[in-house]
Amino acid sequence: MTYNYRFSEEAESDIYDSYLWYEKQRSGLGEEFLKELENAARAIISNPTTYRIRFKKKVRVFVVNRFPYLILYIVNGGNIDAISVFNTNQDSKKWKKRVK
């Protein structure tokens, strides 16, 4: 099956904020973060149901390599909706309110 992978507006905002933070820490680190997110997206798309359901019987979680982030996503037919790119050092309430 072919899947349509997309980020919610909130997830895009998560990515942008994280990218800026990493670039402030070290030039190029934000780009490395984006590369790991691309690798994660490829892994999720290749087999989205592999990763465990963790919340409300529909939210799956992928652990991003090298960075303390989780991609939280929902498989909905042929769509994979990434609802959050979550820094594990933050309060989980931030992403939980995005799940309807």
mmCIF file with all atom_site columns, C-alpha atoms in Angstrom:
data_model
loop_
_atom_site.group_PDB
_atom_site.id
_atom_site.type_symbol
_atom_site.label_atom_id
_atom_site.label_alt_id
_atom_site.label_comp_id
_atom_site.label_asym_id
_atom_site.label_entity_id
_atom_site.label_seq_id
_atom_site.pdbx_PDB_ins_code
_atom_site.Cartn_x
_atom_site.Cartn_y
_atom_site.Cartn_z
_atom_site.occupancy
_atom_site.B_iso_or_equiv
_atom_site.pdbx_formal_charge
_atom_site.auth_seq_id
_atom_site.auth_comp_id
_atom_site.auth_asym_id
_atom_site.auth_atom_id
_atom_site.pdbx_PDB_model_num
ATOM 1   C CA . MET A 1 1   ? 0.000  0.000  0.000  1.00 0.00 ? 1   MET A CA 1
ATOM 2   C CA . THR A 1 2   ? 1.155  3.528  -0.755 1.00 0.00 ? 2   THR A CA 1
ATOM 3   C CA . TYR A 1 3   ? 0.745  6.042  2.062  1.00 0.00 ? 3   TYR A CA 1
ATOM 4   C CA . ASN A 1 4   ? 0.381  9.812  2.033  1.00 0.00 ? 4   ASN A CA 1
ATOM 5   C CA . TYR A 1 5   ? 2.627  11.149 4.849  1.00 0.00 ? 5   TYR A CA 1
ATOM 6   C CA . ARG A 1 6   ? 1.916  14.623 6.133  1.00 0.00 ? 6   ARG A CA 1
ATOM 7   C CA . PHE A 1 7   ? 2.668  16.836 9.106  1.00 0.00 ? 7   PHE A CA 1
ATOM 8   C CA . SER A 1 8   ? -0.040 18.796 10.894 1.00 0.00 ? 8   SER A CA 1
ATOM 9   C CA . GLU A 1 9   ? 0.495  22.544 11.233 1.00 0.00 ? 9   GLU A CA 1
ATOM 10  C CA . GLU A 1 10  ? 1.409  21.991 14.873 1.00 0.00 ? 10  GLU A CA 1
ATOM 11  C CA . ALA A 1 11  ? 3.996  19.345 13.948 1.00 0.00 ? 11  ALA A CA 1
ATOM 12  C CA . GLU A 1 12  ? 5.483  21.693 11.337 1.00 0.00 ? 12  GLU A CA 1
ATOM 13  C CA . SER A 1 13  ? 5.736  24.354 14.036 1.00 0.00 ? 13  SER A CA 1
ATOM 14  C CA . ASP A 1 14  ? 7.445  21.832 16.347 1.00 0.00 ? 14  ASP A CA 1
ATOM 15  C CA . ILE A 1 15  ? 9.979  21.073 13.611 1.00 0.00 ? 15  ILE A CA 1
ATOM 16  C CA . TYR A 1 16  ? 10.654 24.725 12.828 1.00 0.00 ? 16  TYR A CA 1
ATOM 17  C CA . ASP A 1 17  ? 11.165 25.677 16.484 1.00 0.00 ? 17  ASP A CA 1
ATOM 18  C CA . SER A 1 18  ? 13.463 22.693 17.046 1.00 0.00 ? 18  SER A CA 1
ATOM 19  C CA . TYR A 1 19  ? 15.432 23.417 13.894 1.00 0.00 ? 19  TYR A CA 1
ATOM 20  C CA . LEU A 1 20  ? 16.066 27.009 15.012 1.00 0.00 ? 20  LEU A CA 1
ATOM 21  C CA . TRP A 1 21  ? 17.099 25.876 18.489 1.00 0.00 ? 21  TRP A CA 1
ATOM 22  C CA . TYR A 1 22  ? 19.588 23.324 17.134 1.00 0.00 ? 22  TYR A CA 1
ATOM 23  C CA . GLU A 1 23  ? 21.043 25.842 14.670 1.00 0.00 ? 23  GLU A CA 1
ATOM 24  C CA . LYS A 1 24  ? 21.653 28.247 17.567 1.00 0.00 ? 24  LYS A CA 1
ATOM 25  C CA . GLN A 1 25  ? 23.510 25.491 19.408 1.00 0.00 ? 25  GLN A CA 1
ATOM 26  C CA . ARG A 1 26  ? 25.766 24.682 16.449 1.00 0.00 ? 26  ARG A CA 1
ATOM 27  C CA . SER A 1 27  ? 25.649 25.655 12.805 1.00 0.00 ? 27  SER A CA 1
ATOM 28  C CA . GLY A 1 28  ? 24.501 22.654 10.779 1.00 0.00 ? 28  GLY A CA 1
ATOM 29  C CA . LEU A 1 29  ? 22.966 20.794 13.716 1.00 0.00 ? 29  LEU A CA 1
ATOM 30  C CA . GLY A 1 30  ? 19.483 21.869 12.667 1.00 0.00 ? 30  GLY A CA 1
ATOM 31  C CA . GLU A 1 31  ? 20.146 20.356 9.237  1.00 0.00 ? 31  GLU A CA 1
ATOM 32  C CA . GLU A 1 32  ? 21.236 17.115 10.901 1.00 0.00 ? 32  GLU A CA 1
ATOM 33  C CA . PHE A 1 33  ? 17.982 17.135 12.863 1.00 0.00 ? 33  PHE A CA 1
ATOM 34  C CA . LEU A 1 34  ? 15.974 17.541 9.643  1.00 0.00 ? 34  LEU A CA 1
ATOM 35  C CA . LYS A 1 35  ? 17.918 14.679 8.037  1.00 0.00 ? 35  LYS A CA 1
ATOM 36  C CA . GLU A 1 36  ? 16.994 12.389 10.951 1.00 0.00 ? 36  GLU A CA 1
ATOM 37  C CA . LEU A 1 37  ? 13.348 13.398 10.563 1.00 0.00 ? 37  LEU A CA 1
ATOM 38  C CA . GLU A 1 38  ? 13.545 12.468 6.861  1.00 0.00 ? 38  GLU A CA 1
ATOM 39  C CA . ASN A 1 39  ? 15.016 9.087  7.804  1.00 0.00 ? 39  ASN A CA 1
ATOM 40  C CA . ALA A 1 40  ? 12.233 8.618  10.348 1.00 0.00 ? 40  ALA A CA 1
ATOM 41  C CA . ALA A 1 41  ? 9.576  9.483  7.769  1.00 0.00 ? 41  ALA A CA 1
ATOM 42  C CA . ARG A 1 42  ? 10.981 6.885  5.366  1.00 0.00 ? 42  ARG A CA 1
ATOM 43  C CA . ALA A 1 43  ? 10.933 4.248  8.110  1.00 0.00 ? 43  ALA A CA 1
ATOM 44  C CA . ILE A 1 44  ? 7.365  5.093  9.102  1.00 0.00 ? 44  ILE A CA 1
ATOM 45  C CA . ILE A 1 45  ? 6.121  5.117  5.496  1.00 0.00 ? 45  ILE A CA 1
ATOM 46  C CA . SER A 1 46  ? 7.757  1.773  4.748  1.00 0.00 ? 46  SER A CA 1
ATOM 47  C CA . ASN A 1 47  ? 5.793  0.040  7.517  1.00 0.00 ? 47  ASN A CA 1
ATOM 48  C CA . PRO A 1 48  ? 3.585  2.381  9.568  1.00 0.00 ? 48  PRO A CA 1
ATOM 49  C CA . THR A 1 49  ? 1.869  -0.297 11.634 1.00 0.00 ? 49  THR A CA 1
ATOM 50  C CA . THR A 1 50  ? 5.153  -1.662 12.990 1.00 0.00 ? 50  THR A CA 1
ATOM 51  C CA . TYR A 1 51  ? 5.359  1.002  15.676 1.00 0.00 ? 51  TYR A CA 1
ATOM 52  C CA . ARG A 1 52  ? 3.378  0.593  18.851 1.00 0.00 ? 52  ARG A CA 1
ATOM 53  C CA . ILE A 1 53  ? 0.080  2.327  19.586 1.00 0.00 ? 53  ILE A CA 1
ATOM 54  C CA . ARG A 1 54  ? 0.534  4.396  22.732 1.00 0.00 ? 54  ARG A CA 1
ATOM 55  C CA . PHE A 1 55  ? -2.426 6.721  23.179 1.00 0.00 ? 55  PHE A CA 1
ATOM 56  C CA . LYS A 1 56  ? -6.213 6.624  22.624 1.00 0.00 ? 56  LYS A CA 1
ATOM 57  C CA . LYS A 1 57  ? -5.939 3.378  20.665 1.00 0.00 ? 57  LYS A CA 1
ATOM 58  C CA . LYS A 1 58  ? -4.679 5.209  17.573 1.00 0.00 ? 58  LYS A CA 1
ATOM 59  C CA . VAL A 1 59  ? -1.532 7.290  18.177 1.00 0.00 ? 59  VAL A CA 1
ATOM 60  C CA . ARG A 1 60  ? 1.674  5.490  17.248 1.00 0.00 ? 60  ARG A CA 1
ATOM 61  C CA . VAL A 1 61  ? 5.163  6.574  18.278 1.00 0.00 ? 61  VAL A CA 1
ATOM 62  C CA . PHE A 1 62  ? 8.470  6.540  16.426 1.00 0.00 ? 62  PHE A CA 1
ATOM 63  C CA . VAL A 1 63  ? 11.711 7.325  18.298 1.00 0.00 ? 63  VAL A CA 1
ATOM 64  C CA . VAL A 1 64  ? 13.973 9.659  16.289 1.00 0.00 ? 64  VAL A CA 1
ATOM 65  C CA . ASN A 1 65  ? 17.634 8.627  16.110 1.00 0.00 ? 65  ASN A CA 1
ATOM 66  C CA . ARG A 1 66  ? 20.279 10.880 17.714 1.00 0.00 ? 66  ARG A CA 1
ATOM 67  C CA . PHE A 1 67  ? 17.810 13.445 19.054 1.00 0.00 ? 67  PHE A CA 1
ATOM 68  C CA . PRO A 1 68  ? 15.444 13.284 22.058 1.00 0.00 ? 68  PRO A CA 1
ATOM 69  C CA . TYR A 1 69  ? 12.314 13.397 19.898 1.00 0.00 ? 69  TYR A CA 1
ATOM 70  C CA . LEU A 1 70  ? 9.298  11.266 19.161 1.00 0.00 ? 70  LEU A CA 1
ATOM 71  C CA . ILE A 1 71  ? 7.146  11.461 16.069 1.00 0.00 ? 71  ILE A CA 1
ATOM 72  C CA . LEU A 1 72  ? 3.538  10.852 17.072 1.00 0.00 ? 72  LEU A CA 1
ATOM 73  C CA . TYR A 1 73  ? 1.327  9.809  14.194 1.00 0.00 ? 73  TYR A CA 1
ATOM 74  C CA . ILE A 1 74  ? -2.003 8.289  13.271 1.00 0.00 ? 74  ILE A CA 1
ATOM 75  C CA . VAL A 1 75  ? -2.577 5.851  10.409 1.00 0.00 ? 75  VAL A CA 1
ATOM 76  C CA . ASN A 1 76  ? -5.912 6.667  8.831  1.00 0.00 ? 76  ASN A CA 1
ATOM 77  C CA . GLY A 1 77  ? -6.548 4.534  5.754  1.00 0.00 ? 77  GLY A CA 1
ATOM 78  C CA . GLY A 1 78  ? -3.928 5.559  3.206  1.00 0.00 ? 78  GLY A CA 1
ATOM 79  C CA . ASN A 1 79  ? -2.838 8.583  5.237  1.00 0.00 ? 79  ASN A CA 1
ATOM 80  C CA . ILE A 1 80  ? -0.167 8.896  7.889  1.00 0.00 ? 80  ILE A CA 1
ATOM 81  C CA . ASP A 1 81  ? -0.808 12.052 9.891  1.00 0.00 ? 81  ASP A CA 1
ATOM 82  C CA . ALA A 1 82  ? 2.126  13.194 12.018 1.00 0.00 ? 82  ALA A CA 1
ATOM 83  C CA . ILE A 1 83  ? 0.471  15.204 14.784 1.00 0.00 ? 83  ILE A CA 1
ATOM 84  C CA . SER A 1 84  ? 3.580  16.071 16.797 1.00 0.00 ? 84  SER A CA 1
ATOM 85  C CA . VAL A 1 85  ? 7.353  16.054 16.696 1.00 0.00 ? 85  VAL A CA 1
ATOM 86  C CA . PHE A 1 86  ? 7.760  15.962 20.436 1.00 0.00 ? 86  PHE A CA 1
ATOM 87  C CA . ASN A 1 87  ? 10.822 16.754 22.523 1.00 0.00 ? 87  ASN A CA 1
ATOM 88  C CA . THR A 1 88  ? 10.855 14.108 25.259 1.00 0.00 ? 88  THR A CA 1
ATOM 89  C CA . ASN A 1 89  ? 12.034 16.717 27.773 1.00 0.00 ? 89  ASN A CA 1
ATOM 90  C CA . GLN A 1 90  ? 8.712  18.564 27.463 1.00 0.00 ? 90  GLN A CA 1
ATOM 91  C CA . ASP A 1 91  ? 5.352  17.987 29.122 1.00 0.00 ? 91  ASP A CA 1
ATOM 92  C CA . SER A 1 92  ? 3.351  15.351 27.229 1.00 0.00 ? 92  SER A CA 1
ATOM 93  C CA . LYS A 1 93  ? 0.179  17.432 27.653 1.00 0.00 ? 93  LYS A CA 1
ATOM 94  C CA . LYS A 1 94  ? 1.472  19.542 24.778 1.00 0.00 ? 94  LYS A CA 1
ATOM 95  C CA . TRP A 1 95  ? 0.804  16.837 22.197 1.00 0.00 ? 95  TRP A CA 1
ATOM 96  C CA . LYS A 1 96  ? -2.035 14.994 23.935 1.00 0.00 ? 96  LYS A CA 1
ATOM 97  C CA . LYS A 1 97  ? -4.424 17.899 23.418 1.00 0.00 ? 97  LYS A CA 1
ATOM 98  C CA . ARG A 1 98  ? -3.861 17.550 19.643 1.00 0.00 ? 98  ARG A CA 1
ATOM 99  C CA . VAL A 1 99  ? -5.567 14.141 19.569 1.00 0.00 ? 99  VAL A CA 1
ATOM 100 C CA . LYS A 1 100 ? -9.290 14.252 18.918 1.00 0.00 ? 100 LYS A CA 1
#
